[in-house]
Amino acid sequence: GNSVTQMEGPVTLSEEAFLTINCTYTATGYPSLFWYVQYPGEGLQLLLKATKADDKGSNKGFEATYRKETTSFHLEKGSVQVSDSAVYFCALSDQGGGSNYKLTFGKGTLLTVNP
Amino acid sequence: EAGVVQSPRYKIIEKKQPVAFWCNPISGHNTLYWYLQNLGQGPELLIRYENEEAVDDSQLPKDRFSAERLKGVDSTLKIQPAELGDSAVYLCASSLRRGLYEQYFGPGTRLTVT
């Protein structure tokens, strides 16, 4: 079956530091890949996505590139802010068929950014 | 535009008691999802509705869990009777329709079973 493995947290950084959260996946076929963010007390929000190999998703200074050869979708940001403190989830979705676009999530990585 | 609304936000009950969660999706969204999120884990799908039809409920423990989506809008998820292991966050999400459409999540209901 499908699975997503992301680096365990918590991750603690100082403001303006570089961020990488690793994510690798196992899936049949050609999944779409997502990063969701959950701020304290709020629901999950889609941060960025990529639907095919070599696509780069980007939003709010965050980027992730769909690497089929390494089955990875690592999240990066060049300079984090205190407001980026949240839990980040990597997820994949099968491209339809019997799985019906079901989302499979990783366990989440808690990021804390200190001023 | 209002987001996905869930209530209650928090619920504490004793084991063996029933409990119900309510979800109001974004207006016009045909697809509705219920997820279970255990502490330190990512969300796991319990059930998916296309309009009023449950089209994927393979992960729903049907001996104690039930769900309905009357008229294809609001949805209710029920547990009867609750067990200690049901303590978790129950998330509702909606999307425009089935497919690679963005899922919008509600804030969740945090259930504590004592």
mmCIF file with all atom_site columns, C-alpha atoms in Angstrom:
data_model
loop_
_atom_site.group_PDB
_atom_site.id
_atom_site.type_symbol
_atom_site.label_atom_id
_atom_site.label_alt_id
_atom_site.label_comp_id
_atom_site.label_asym_id
_atom_site.label_entity_id
_atom_site.label_seq_id
_atom_site.pdbx_PDB_ins_code
_atom_site.Cartn_x
_atom_site.Cartn_y
_atom_site.Cartn_z
_atom_site.occupancy
_atom_site.B_iso_or_equiv
_atom_site.pdbx_formal_charge
_atom_site.auth_seq_id
_atom_site.auth_comp_id
_atom_site.auth_asym_id
_atom_site.auth_atom_id
_atom_site.pdbx_PDB_model_num
ATOM 1   C CA . GLY A 1 1   ? 0.000   0.000  0.000   1.00 0.00 ? 1   GLY A CA 1
ATOM 2   C CA . ASN A 1 2   ? 0.895   3.655  -0.090  1.00 0.00 ? 2   ASN A CA 1
ATOM 3   C CA . SER A 1 3   ? 2.962   5.241  2.674   1.00 0.00 ? 3   SER A CA 1
ATOM 4   C CA . VAL A 1 4   ? 4.677   8.512  3.508   1.00 0.00 ? 4   VAL A CA 1
ATOM 5   C CA . THR A 1 5   ? 7.704   8.877  5.757   1.00 0.00 ? 5   THR A CA 1
ATOM 6   C CA . GLN A 1 6   ? 8.793   12.282 6.962   1.00 0.00 ? 6   GLN A CA 1
ATOM 7   C CA . MET A 1 7   ? 11.549  13.316 9.301   1.00 0.00 ? 7   MET A CA 1
ATOM 8   C CA . GLU A 1 8   ? 10.645  13.234 12.928  1.00 0.00 ? 8   GLU A CA 1
ATOM 9   C CA . GLY A 1 9   ? 10.509  16.393 14.916  1.00 0.00 ? 9   GLY A CA 1
ATOM 10  C CA . PRO A 1 10  ? 10.456  18.514 16.696  1.00 0.00 ? 10  PRO A CA 1
ATOM 11  C CA . VAL A 1 11  ? 12.585  20.862 14.640  1.00 0.00 ? 11  VAL A CA 1
ATOM 12  C CA . THR A 1 12  ? 13.692  24.046 16.363  1.00 0.00 ? 12  THR A CA 1
ATOM 13  C CA . LEU A 1 13  ? 15.293  26.861 14.384  1.00 0.00 ? 13  LEU A CA 1
ATOM 14  C CA . SER A 1 14  ? 16.206  30.470 14.858  1.00 0.00 ? 14  SER A CA 1
ATOM 15  C CA . GLU A 1 15  ? 14.527  33.112 12.741  1.00 0.00 ? 15  GLU A CA 1
ATOM 16  C CA . GLU A 1 16  ? 16.062  33.460 9.245   1.00 0.00 ? 16  GLU A CA 1
ATOM 17  C CA . ALA A 1 17  ? 17.556  29.955 9.355   1.00 0.00 ? 17  ALA A CA 1
ATOM 18  C CA . PHE A 1 18  ? 17.252  27.544 6.419   1.00 0.00 ? 18  PHE A CA 1
ATOM 19  C CA . LEU A 1 19  ? 14.608  24.850 6.720   1.00 0.00 ? 19  LEU A CA 1
ATOM 20  C CA . THR A 1 20  ? 14.500  21.358 5.256   1.00 0.00 ? 20  THR A CA 1
ATOM 21  C CA . ILE A 1 21  ? 11.897  18.770 6.189   1.00 0.00 ? 21  ILE A CA 1
ATOM 22  C CA . ASN A 1 22  ? 12.516  15.467 4.455   1.00 0.00 ? 22  ASN A CA 1
ATOM 23  C CA . CYS A 1 23  ? 9.701   13.416 2.977   1.00 0.00 ? 23  CYS A CA 1
ATOM 24  C CA . THR A 1 24  ? 9.867   10.142 1.074   1.00 0.00 ? 24  THR A CA 1
ATOM 25  C CA . TYR A 1 25  ? 7.029   8.037  -0.223  1.00 0.00 ? 25  TYR A CA 1
ATOM 26  C CA . THR A 1 26  ? 6.047   4.598  -1.429  1.00 0.00 ? 26  THR A CA 1
ATOM 27  C CA . ALA A 1 27  ? 3.272   4.330  -3.955  1.00 0.00 ? 27  ALA A CA 1
ATOM 28  C CA . THR A 1 28  ? 2.142   2.444  -7.012  1.00 0.00 ? 28  THR A CA 1
ATOM 29  C CA . GLY A 1 29  ? 1.724   4.424  -10.174 1.00 0.00 ? 29  GLY A CA 1
ATOM 30  C CA . TYR A 1 30  ? 2.240   8.164  -10.291 1.00 0.00 ? 30  TYR A CA 1
ATOM 31  C CA . PRO A 1 31  ? 0.904   9.893  -7.198  1.00 0.00 ? 31  PRO A CA 1
ATOM 32  C CA . SER A 1 32  ? 0.413   13.582 -6.632  1.00 0.00 ? 32  SER A CA 1
ATOM 33  C CA . LEU A 1 33  ? 2.331   15.002 -3.671  1.00 0.00 ? 33  LEU A CA 1
ATOM 34  C CA . PHE A 1 34  ? 1.332   17.633 -1.136  1.00 0.00 ? 34  PHE A CA 1
ATOM 35  C CA . TRP A 1 35  ? 2.532   19.563 1.872   1.00 0.00 ? 35  TRP A CA 1
ATOM 36  C CA . TYR A 1 36  ? -0.098  20.610 4.387   1.00 0.00 ? 36  TYR A CA 1
ATOM 37  C CA . VAL A 1 37  ? 0.462   22.955 7.333   1.00 0.00 ? 37  VAL A CA 1
ATOM 38  C CA . GLN A 1 38  ? -1.449  23.037 10.613  1.00 0.00 ? 38  GLN A CA 1
ATOM 39  C CA . TYR A 1 39  ? -1.119  26.183 12.708  1.00 0.00 ? 39  TYR A CA 1
ATOM 40  C CA . PRO A 1 40  ? -2.007  25.936 16.398  1.00 0.00 ? 40  PRO A CA 1
ATOM 41  C CA . GLY A 1 41  ? -5.754  25.636 16.912  1.00 0.00 ? 41  GLY A CA 1
ATOM 42  C CA . GLU A 1 42  ? -6.527  25.565 13.189  1.00 0.00 ? 42  GLU A CA 1
ATOM 43  C CA . GLY A 1 43  ? -7.339  22.972 10.535  1.00 0.00 ? 43  GLY A CA 1
ATOM 44  C CA . LEU A 1 44  ? -4.869  21.659 7.988   1.00 0.00 ? 44  LEU A CA 1
ATOM 45  C CA . GLN A 1 45  ? -4.212  23.982 5.051   1.00 0.00 ? 45  GLN A CA 1
ATOM 46  C CA . LEU A 1 46  ? -2.729  23.052 1.719   1.00 0.00 ? 46  LEU A CA 1
ATOM 47  C CA . LEU A 1 47  ? 0.698   24.687 1.475   1.00 0.00 ? 47  LEU A CA 1
ATOM 48  C CA . LEU A 1 48  ? 1.852   23.441 -1.924  1.00 0.00 ? 48  LEU A CA 1
ATOM 49  C CA . LYS A 1 49  ? 1.522   20.536 -4.327  1.00 0.00 ? 49  LYS A CA 1
ATOM 50  C CA . ALA A 1 50  ? 3.111   18.845 -7.319  1.00 0.00 ? 50  ALA A CA 1
ATOM 51  C CA . THR A 1 51  ? 1.311   16.494 -9.660  1.00 0.00 ? 51  THR A CA 1
ATOM 52  C CA . LYS A 1 52  ? 4.089   14.998 -11.776 1.00 0.00 ? 52  LYS A CA 1
ATOM 53  C CA . ALA A 1 53  ? 7.792   14.219 -11.692 1.00 0.00 ? 53  ALA A CA 1
ATOM 54  C CA . ASP A 1 54  ? 10.156  17.213 -11.640 1.00 0.00 ? 54  ASP A CA 1
ATOM 55  C CA . ASP A 1 55  ? 7.321   19.623 -10.827 1.00 0.00 ? 55  ASP A CA 1
ATOM 56  C CA . LYS A 1 56  ? 8.166   22.208 -8.201  1.00 0.00 ? 56  LYS A CA 1
ATOM 57  C CA . GLY A 1 57  ? 5.439   23.394 -5.868  1.00 0.00 ? 57  GLY A CA 1
ATOM 58  C CA . SER A 1 58  ? 5.917   26.731 -4.139  1.00 0.00 ? 58  SER A CA 1
ATOM 59  C CA . ASN A 1 59  ? 3.989   29.032 -1.833  1.00 0.00 ? 59  ASN A CA 1
ATOM 60  C CA . LYS A 1 60  ? 4.818   31.612 0.864   1.00 0.00 ? 60  LYS A CA 1
ATOM 61  C CA . GLY A 1 61  ? 8.553   31.098 0.311   1.00 0.00 ? 61  GLY A CA 1
ATOM 62  C CA . PHE A 1 62  ? 8.311   27.315 0.710   1.00 0.00 ? 62  PHE A CA 1
ATOM 63  C CA . GLU A 1 63  ? 9.335   24.989 -2.109  1.00 0.00 ? 63  GLU A CA 1
ATOM 64  C CA . ALA A 1 64  ? 9.329   21.257 -2.784  1.00 0.00 ? 64  ALA A CA 1
ATOM 65  C CA . THR A 1 65  ? 10.337  19.334 -5.915  1.00 0.00 ? 65  THR A CA 1
ATOM 66  C CA . TYR A 1 66  ? 8.770   16.029 -6.931  1.00 0.00 ? 66  TYR A CA 1
ATOM 67  C CA . ARG A 1 67  ? 11.742  13.649 -7.373  1.00 0.00 ? 67  ARG A CA 1
ATOM 68  C CA . LYS A 1 68  ? 10.566  10.365 -8.841  1.00 0.00 ? 68  LYS A CA 1
ATOM 69  C CA . GLU A 1 69  ? 14.027  8.813  -8.949  1.00 0.00 ? 69  GLU A CA 1
ATOM 70  C CA . THR A 1 70  ? 14.475  9.207  -5.190  1.00 0.00 ? 70  THR A CA 1
ATOM 71  C CA . THR A 1 71  ? 10.724  9.059  -4.346  1.00 0.00 ? 71  THR A CA 1
ATOM 72  C CA . SER A 1 72  ? 11.105  12.261 -2.367  1.00 0.00 ? 72  SER A CA 1
ATOM 73  C CA . PHE A 1 73  ? 9.338   15.593 -1.876  1.00 0.00 ? 73  PHE A CA 1
ATOM 74  C CA . HIS A 1 74  ? 11.454  17.549 0.605   1.00 0.00 ? 74  HIS A CA 1
ATOM 75  C CA . LEU A 1 75  ? 10.126  20.856 1.914   1.00 0.00 ? 75  LEU A CA 1
ATOM 76  C CA . GLU A 1 76  ? 12.526  23.820 1.982   1.00 0.00 ? 76  GLU A CA 1
ATOM 77  C CA . LYS A 1 77  ? 12.473  27.478 2.921   1.00 0.00 ? 77  LYS A CA 1
ATOM 78  C CA . GLY A 1 78  ? 15.436  29.787 2.750   1.00 0.00 ? 78  GLY A CA 1
ATOM 79  C CA . SER A 1 79  ? 14.617  31.992 5.721   1.00 0.00 ? 79  SER A CA 1
ATOM 80  C CA . VAL A 1 80  ? 12.026  30.945 8.288   1.00 0.00 ? 80  VAL A CA 1
ATOM 81  C CA . GLN A 1 81  ? 9.970   33.315 10.402  1.00 0.00 ? 81  GLN A CA 1
ATOM 82  C CA . VAL A 1 82  ? 8.402   32.923 13.820  1.00 0.00 ? 82  VAL A CA 1
ATOM 83  C CA . SER A 1 83  ? 5.018   32.806 12.082  1.00 0.00 ? 83  SER A CA 1
ATOM 84  C CA . ASP A 1 84  ? 6.077   29.592 10.292  1.00 0.00 ? 84  ASP A CA 1
ATOM 85  C CA . SER A 1 85  ? 5.875   27.693 13.571  1.00 0.00 ? 85  SER A CA 1
ATOM 86  C CA . ALA A 1 86  ? 3.386   24.891 12.905  1.00 0.00 ? 86  ALA A CA 1
ATOM 87  C CA . VAL A 1 87  ? 3.067   21.189 12.156  1.00 0.00 ? 87  VAL A CA 1
ATOM 88  C CA . TYR A 1 88  ? 3.882   20.226 8.571   1.00 0.00 ? 88  TYR A CA 1
ATOM 89  C CA . PHE A 1 89  ? 2.424   17.126 6.917   1.00 0.00 ? 89  PHE A CA 1
ATOM 90  C CA . CYS A 1 90  ? 3.616   15.481 3.733   1.00 0.00 ? 90  CYS A CA 1
ATOM 91  C CA . ALA A 1 91  ? 0.907   13.588 1.836   1.00 0.00 ? 91  ALA A CA 1
ATOM 92  C CA . LEU A 1 92  ? 0.268   11.755 -1.404  1.00 0.00 ? 92  LEU A CA 1
ATOM 93  C CA . SER A 1 93  ? -2.779  11.026 -3.486  1.00 0.00 ? 93  SER A CA 1
ATOM 94  C CA . ASP A 1 94  ? -3.221  8.252  -5.978  1.00 0.00 ? 94  ASP A CA 1
ATOM 95  C CA . GLN A 1 95  ? -4.308  9.374  -9.395  1.00 0.00 ? 95  GLN A CA 1
ATOM 96  C CA . GLY A 1 96  ? -7.785  7.973  -9.165  1.00 0.00 ? 96  GLY A CA 1
ATOM 97  C CA . GLY A 1 97  ? -8.735  4.464  -10.183 1.00 0.00 ? 97  GLY A CA 1
ATOM 98  C CA . GLY A 1 98  ? -9.683  2.160  -7.359  1.00 0.00 ? 98  GLY A CA 1
ATOM 99  C CA . SER A 1 99  ? -8.099  4.379  -4.729  1.00 0.00 ? 99  SER A CA 1
ATOM 100 C CA . ASN A 1 100 ? -10.307 7.319  -5.617  1.00 0.00 ? 100 ASN A CA 1
ATOM 101 C CA . TYR A 1 101 ? -7.667  9.991  -4.941  1.00 0.00 ? 101 TYR A CA 1
ATOM 102 C CA . LYS A 1 102 ? -7.302  8.963  -1.309  1.00 0.00 ? 102 LYS A CA 1
ATOM 103 C CA . LEU A 1 103 ? -4.860  11.106 0.686   1.00 0.00 ? 103 LEU A CA 1
ATOM 104 C CA . THR A 1 104 ? -2.185  9.288  2.680   1.00 0.00 ? 104 THR A CA 1
ATOM 105 C CA . PHE A 1 105 ? -0.391  11.463 5.255   1.00 0.00 ? 105 PHE A CA 1
ATOM 106 C CA . GLY A 1 106 ? 2.922   11.277 7.031   1.00 0.00 ? 106 GLY A CA 1
ATOM 107 C CA . LYS A 1 107 ? 3.068   11.639 10.798  1.00 0.00 ? 107 LYS A CA 1
ATOM 108 C CA . GLY A 1 108 ? 3.814   15.354 10.731  1.00 0.00 ? 108 GLY A CA 1
ATOM 109 C CA . THR A 1 109 ? 6.816   17.419 11.785  1.00 0.00 ? 109 THR A CA 1
ATOM 110 C CA . LEU A 1 110 ? 6.523   20.103 14.449  1.00 0.00 ? 110 LEU A CA 1
ATOM 111 C CA . LEU A 1 111 ? 8.522   23.208 13.578  1.00 0.00 ? 111 LEU A CA 1
ATOM 112 C CA . THR A 1 112 ? 9.263   25.857 16.180  1.00 0.00 ? 112 THR A CA 1
ATOM 113 C CA . VAL A 1 113 ? 10.988  29.059 15.113  1.00 0.00 ? 113 VAL A CA 1
ATOM 114 C CA . ASN A 1 114 ? 12.493  31.203 17.836  1.00 0.00 ? 114 ASN A CA 1
ATOM 115 C CA . PRO A 1 115 ? 13.078  34.964 17.464  1.00 0.00 ? 115 PRO A CA 1
ATOM 116 C CA . GLU B 2 1   ? -16.362 32.564 2.182   1.00 0.00 ? 1   GLU B CA 1
ATOM 117 C CA . ALA B 2 2   ? -16.913 30.514 5.321   1.00 0.00 ? 2   ALA B CA 1
ATOM 118 C CA . GLY B 2 3   ? -14.665 27.525 5.847   1.00 0.00 ? 3   GLY B CA 1
ATOM 119 C CA . VAL B 2 4   ? -15.543 24.054 7.055   1.00 0.00 ? 4   VAL B CA 1
ATOM 120 C CA . VAL B 2 5   ? -17.339 24.305 10.378  1.00 0.00 ? 5   VAL B CA 1
ATOM 121 C CA . GLN B 2 6   ? -17.170 21.615 13.028  1.00 0.00 ? 6   GLN B CA 1
ATOM 122 C CA . SER B 2 7   ? -18.773 21.319 16.409  1.00 0.00 ? 7   SER B CA 1
ATOM 123 C CA . PRO B 2 8   ? -18.162 20.812 19.182  1.00 0.00 ? 8   PRO B CA 1
ATOM 124 C CA . ARG B 2 9   ? -14.475 21.756 19.261  1.00 0.00 ? 9   ARG B CA 1
ATOM 125 C CA . TYR B 2 10  ? -13.876 19.734 22.402  1.00 0.00 ? 10  TYR B CA 1
ATOM 126 C CA . LYS B 2 11  ? -15.772 16.868 24.000  1.00 0.00 ? 11  LYS B CA 1
ATOM 127 C CA . ILE B 2 12  ? -15.074 14.864 27.138  1.00 0.00 ? 12  ILE B CA 1
ATOM 128 C CA . ILE B 2 13  ? -17.152 11.778 27.805  1.00 0.00 ? 13  ILE B CA 1
ATOM 129 C CA . GLU B 2 14  ? -16.968 8.626  29.866  1.00 0.00 ? 14  GLU B CA 1
ATOM 130 C CA . LYS B 2 15  ? -16.365 5.311  28.161  1.00 0.00 ? 15  LYS B CA 1
ATOM 131 C CA . LYS B 2 16  ? -19.434 3.479  26.916  1.00 0.00 ? 16  LYS B CA 1
ATOM 132 C CA . GLN B 2 17  ? -21.265 6.775  26.342  1.00 0.00 ? 17  GLN B CA 1
ATOM 133 C CA . PRO B 2 18  ? -22.382 7.856  22.867  1.00 0.00 ? 18  PRO B CA 1
ATOM 134 C CA . VAL B 2 19  ? -20.988 10.949 21.150  1.00 0.00 ? 19  VAL B CA 1
ATOM 135 C CA . ALA B 2 20  ? -21.706 12.786 17.917  1.00 0.00 ? 20  ALA B CA 1
ATOM 136 C CA . PHE B 2 21  ? -19.737 15.241 15.844  1.00 0.00 ? 21  PHE B CA 1
ATOM 137 C CA . TRP B 2 22  ? -21.199 17.641 13.322  1.00 0.00 ? 22  TRP B CA 1
ATOM 138 C CA . CYS B 2 23  ? -19.678 19.079 10.160  1.00 0.00 ? 23  CYS B CA 1
ATOM 139 C CA . ASN B 2 24  ? -20.881 21.781 7.781   1.00 0.00 ? 24  ASN B CA 1
ATOM 140 C CA . PRO B 2 25  ? -18.790 21.792 4.590   1.00 0.00 ? 25  PRO B CA 1
ATOM 141 C CA . ILE B 2 26  ? -18.037 24.725 2.347   1.00 0.00 ? 26  ILE B CA 1
ATOM 142 C CA . SER B 2 27  ? -21.077 25.671 0.303   1.00 0.00 ? 27  SER B CA 1
ATOM 143 C CA . GLY B 2 28  ? -21.173 23.895 -3.031  1.00 0.00 ? 28  GLY B CA 1
ATOM 144 C CA . HIS B 2 29  ? -18.651 21.216 -2.096  1.00 0.00 ? 29  HIS B CA 1
ATOM 145 C CA . ASN B 2 30  ? -19.961 17.832 -3.148  1.00 0.00 ? 30  ASN B CA 1
ATOM 146 C CA . THR B 2 31  ? -17.307 15.692 -1.486  1.00 0.00 ? 31  THR B CA 1
ATOM 147 C CA . LEU B 2 32  ? -17.031 15.404 2.281   1.00 0.00 ? 32  LEU B CA 1
ATOM 148 C CA . TYR B 2 33  ? -14.440 13.498 4.304   1.00 0.00 ? 33  TYR B CA 1
ATOM 149 C CA . TRP B 2 34  ? -14.122 12.418 7.910   1.00 0.00 ? 34  TRP B CA 1
ATOM 150 C CA . TYR B 2 35  ? -10.600 11.767 9.186   1.00 0.00 ? 35  TYR B CA 1
ATOM 151 C CA . LEU B 2 36  ? -9.229  10.427 12.447  1.00 0.00 ? 36  LEU B CA 1
ATOM 152 C CA . GLN B 2 37  ? -6.032  11.980 13.775  1.00 0.00 ? 37  GLN B CA 1
ATOM 153 C CA . ASN B 2 38  ? -4.328  10.263 16.683  1.00 0.00 ? 38  ASN B CA 1
ATOM 154 C CA . LEU B 2 39  ? -1.767  12.147 18.726  1.00 0.00 ? 39  LEU B CA 1
ATOM 155 C CA . GLY B 2 40  ? 1.505   12.438 16.851  1.00 0.00 ? 40  GLY B CA 1
ATOM 156 C CA . GLN B 2 41  ? 0.069   10.931 13.669  1.00 0.00 ? 41  GLN B CA 1
ATOM 157 C CA . GLY B 2 42  ? -1.229  12.183 10.383  1.00 0.00 ? 42  GLY B CA 1
ATOM 158 C CA . PRO B 2 43  ? -4.936  12.099 9.537   1.00 0.00 ? 43  PRO B CA 1
ATOM 159 C CA . GLU B 2 44  ? -6.411  8.796  8.382   1.00 0.00 ? 44  GLU B CA 1
ATOM 160 C CA . LEU B 2 45  ? -9.542  8.637  6.264   1.00 0.00 ? 45  LEU B CA 1
ATOM 161 C CA . LEU B 2 46  ? -12.613 7.147  7.928   1.00 0.00 ? 46  LEU B CA 1
ATOM 162 C CA . ILE B 2 47  ? -15.259 7.810  5.309   1.00 0.00 ? 47  ILE B CA 1
ATOM 163 C CA . ARG B 2 48  ? -15.825 9.810  2.144   1.00 0.00 ? 48  ARG B CA 1
ATOM 164 C CA . TYR B 2 49  ? -19.143 11.049 0.788   1.00 0.00 ? 49  TYR B CA 1
ATOM 165 C CA . GLU B 2 50  ? -20.017 12.046 -2.739  1.00 0.00 ? 50  GLU B CA 1
ATOM 166 C CA . ASN B 2 51  ? -23.146 14.115 -2.166  1.00 0.00 ? 51  ASN B CA 1
ATOM 167 C CA . GLU B 2 52  ? -25.226 11.949 0.160   1.00 0.00 ? 52  GLU B CA 1
ATOM 168 C CA . GLU B 2 53  ? -23.626 8.638  -0.834  1.00 0.00 ? 53  GLU B CA 1
ATOM 169 C CA . ALA B 2 54  ? -20.869 7.057  1.244   1.00 0.00 ? 54  ALA B CA 1
ATOM 170 C CA . VAL B 2 55  ? -18.466 5.851  -1.445  1.00 0.00 ? 55  VAL B CA 1
ATOM 171 C CA . ASP B 2 56  ? -15.461 4.869  0.679   1.00 0.00 ? 56  ASP B CA 1
ATOM 172 C CA . ASP B 2 57  ? -16.080 3.671  4.230   1.00 0.00 ? 57  ASP B CA 1
ATOM 173 C CA . SER B 2 58  ? -13.612 0.804  4.299   1.00 0.00 ? 58  SER B CA 1
ATOM 174 C CA . GLN B 2 59  ? -11.721 2.313  7.261   1.00 0.00 ? 59  GLN B CA 1
ATOM 175 C CA . LEU B 2 60  ? -14.805 3.048  9.369   1.00 0.00 ? 60  LEU B CA 1
ATOM 176 C CA . PRO B 2 61  ? -15.183 0.639  12.333  1.00 0.00 ? 61  PRO B CA 1
ATOM 177 C CA . LYS B 2 62  ? -18.788 -0.148 11.660  1.00 0.00 ? 62  LYS B CA 1
ATOM 178 C CA . ASP B 2 63  ? -19.436 -1.961 14.908  1.00 0.00 ? 63  ASP B CA 1
ATOM 179 C CA . ARG B 2 64  ? -19.414 1.331  16.815  1.00 0.00 ? 64  ARG B CA 1
ATOM 180 C CA . PHE B 2 65  ? -19.051 4.142  14.289  1.00 0.00 ? 65  PHE B CA 1
ATOM 181 C CA . SER B 2 66  ? -21.735 5.466  11.986  1.00 0.00 ? 66  SER B CA 1
ATOM 182 C CA . ALA B 2 67  ? -22.053 8.480  9.756   1.00 0.00 ? 67  ALA B CA 1
ATOM 183 C CA . GLU B 2 68  ? -24.672 10.180 7.678   1.00 0.00 ? 68  GLU B CA 1
ATOM 184 C CA . ARG B 2 69  ? -24.909 13.058 5.267   1.00 0.00 ? 69  ARG B CA 1
ATOM 185 C CA . LEU B 2 70  ? -28.525 13.937 4.820   1.00 0.00 ? 70  LEU B CA 1
ATOM 186 C CA . LYS B 2 71  ? -29.402 15.994 1.745   1.00 0.00 ? 71  LYS B CA 1
ATOM 187 C CA . GLY B 2 72  ? -25.753 15.951 0.724   1.00 0.00 ? 72  GLY B CA 1
ATOM 188 C CA . VAL B 2 73  ? -24.756 18.924 2.899   1.00 0.00 ? 73  VAL B CA 1
ATOM 189 C CA . ASP B 2 74  ? -24.130 18.616 6.649   1.00 0.00 ? 74  ASP B CA 1
ATOM 190 C CA . SER B 2 75  ? -22.742 15.424 8.078   1.00 0.00 ? 75  SER B CA 1
ATOM 191 C CA . THR B 2 76  ? -22.740 13.734 11.463  1.00 0.00 ? 76  THR B CA 1
ATOM 192 C CA . LEU B 2 77  ? -20.270 11.161 12.743  1.00 0.00 ? 77  LEU B CA 1
ATOM 193 C CA . LYS B 2 78  ? -21.372 9.086  15.723  1.00 0.00 ? 78  LYS B CA 1
ATOM 194 C CA . ILE B 2 79  ? -19.616 6.711  18.089  1.00 0.00 ? 79  ILE B CA 1
ATOM 195 C CA . GLN B 2 80  ? -21.664 4.368  20.255  1.00 0.00 ? 80  GLN B CA 1
ATOM 196 C CA . PRO B 2 81  ? -20.371 3.214  22.634  1.00 0.00 ? 81  PRO B CA 1
ATOM 197 C CA . ALA B 2 82  ? -17.122 5.148  22.954  1.00 0.00 ? 82  ALA B CA 1
ATOM 198 C CA . GLU B 2 83  ? -13.948 3.399  24.093  1.00 0.00 ? 83  GLU B CA 1
ATOM 199 C CA . LEU B 2 84  ? -10.799 4.800  25.667  1.00 0.00 ? 84  LEU B CA 1
ATOM 200 C CA . GLY B 2 85  ? -8.921  4.252  22.410  1.00 0.00 ? 85  GLY B CA 1
ATOM 201 C CA . ASP B 2 86  ? -11.289 6.573  20.557  1.00 0.00 ? 86  ASP B CA 1
ATOM 202 C CA . SER B 2 87  ? -9.635  9.608  22.164  1.00 0.00 ? 87  SER B CA 1
ATOM 203 C CA . ALA B 2 88  ? -8.336  11.563 19.187  1.00 0.00 ? 88  ALA B CA 1
ATOM 204 C CA . VAL B 2 89  ? -9.095  14.519 16.932  1.00 0.00 ? 89  VAL B CA 1
ATOM 205 C CA . TYR B 2 90  ? -11.850 14.001 14.371  1.00 0.00 ? 90  TYR B CA 1
ATOM 206 C CA . LEU B 2 91  ? -11.385 16.127 11.287  1.00 0.00 ? 91  LEU B CA 1
ATOM 207 C CA . CYS B 2 92  ? -13.890 16.980 8.611   1.00 0.00 ? 92  CYS B CA 1
ATOM 208 C CA . ALA B 2 93  ? -12.848 18.155 5.162   1.00 0.00 ? 93  ALA B CA 1
ATOM 209 C CA . SER B 2 94  ? -14.627 19.022 1.947   1.00 0.00 ? 94  SER B CA 1
ATOM 210 C CA . SER B 2 95  ? -13.698 19.474 -1.679  1.00 0.00 ? 95  SER B CA 1
ATOM 211 C CA . LEU B 2 96  ? -15.495 20.659 -4.755  1.00 0.00 ? 96  LEU B CA 1
ATOM 212 C CA . ARG B 2 97  ? -15.792 17.130 -6.082  1.00 0.00 ? 97  ARG B CA 1
ATOM 213 C CA . ARG B 2 98  ? -13.856 13.878 -6.304  1.00 0.00 ? 98  ARG B CA 1
ATOM 214 C CA . GLY B 2 99  ? -10.410 14.141 -7.813  1.00 0.00 ? 99  GLY B CA 1
ATOM 215 C CA . LEU B 2 100 ? -7.334  16.249 -7.304  1.00 0.00 ? 100 LEU B CA 1
ATOM 216 C CA . TYR B 2 101 ? -9.317  19.150 -5.920  1.00 0.00 ? 101 TYR B CA 1
ATOM 217 C CA . GLU B 2 102 ? -7.989  20.780 -2.790  1.00 0.00 ? 102 GLU B CA 1
ATOM 218 C CA . GLN B 2 103 ? -9.426  19.437 0.424   1.00 0.00 ? 103 GLN B CA 1
ATOM 219 C CA . TYR B 2 104 ? -10.356 22.134 2.918   1.00 0.00 ? 104 TYR B CA 1
ATOM 220 C CA . PHE B 2 105 ? -10.160 21.044 6.538   1.00 0.00 ? 105 PHE B CA 1
ATOM 221 C CA . GLY B 2 106 ? -12.150 22.125 9.549   1.00 0.00 ? 106 GLY B CA 1
ATOM 222 C CA . PRO B 2 107 ? -10.470 22.764 12.914  1.00 0.00 ? 107 PRO B CA 1
ATOM 223 C CA . GLY B 2 108 ? -11.481 19.352 14.232  1.00 0.00 ? 108 GLY B CA 1
ATOM 224 C CA . THR B 2 109 ? -13.180 18.013 17.333  1.00 0.00 ? 109 THR B CA 1
ATOM 225 C CA . ARG B 2 110 ? -10.890 16.838 20.093  1.00 0.00 ? 110 ARG B CA 1
ATOM 226 C CA . LEU B 2 111 ? -12.497 13.863 21.864  1.00 0.00 ? 111 LEU B CA 1
ATOM 227 C CA . THR B 2 112 ? -11.326 12.663 25.261  1.00 0.00 ? 112 THR B CA 1
ATOM 228 C CA . VAL B 2 113 ? -12.799 9.427  26.577  1.00 0.00 ? 113 VAL B CA 1
ATOM 229 C CA . THR B 2 114 ? -12.246 8.835  30.301  1.00 0.00 ? 114 THR B CA 1
#
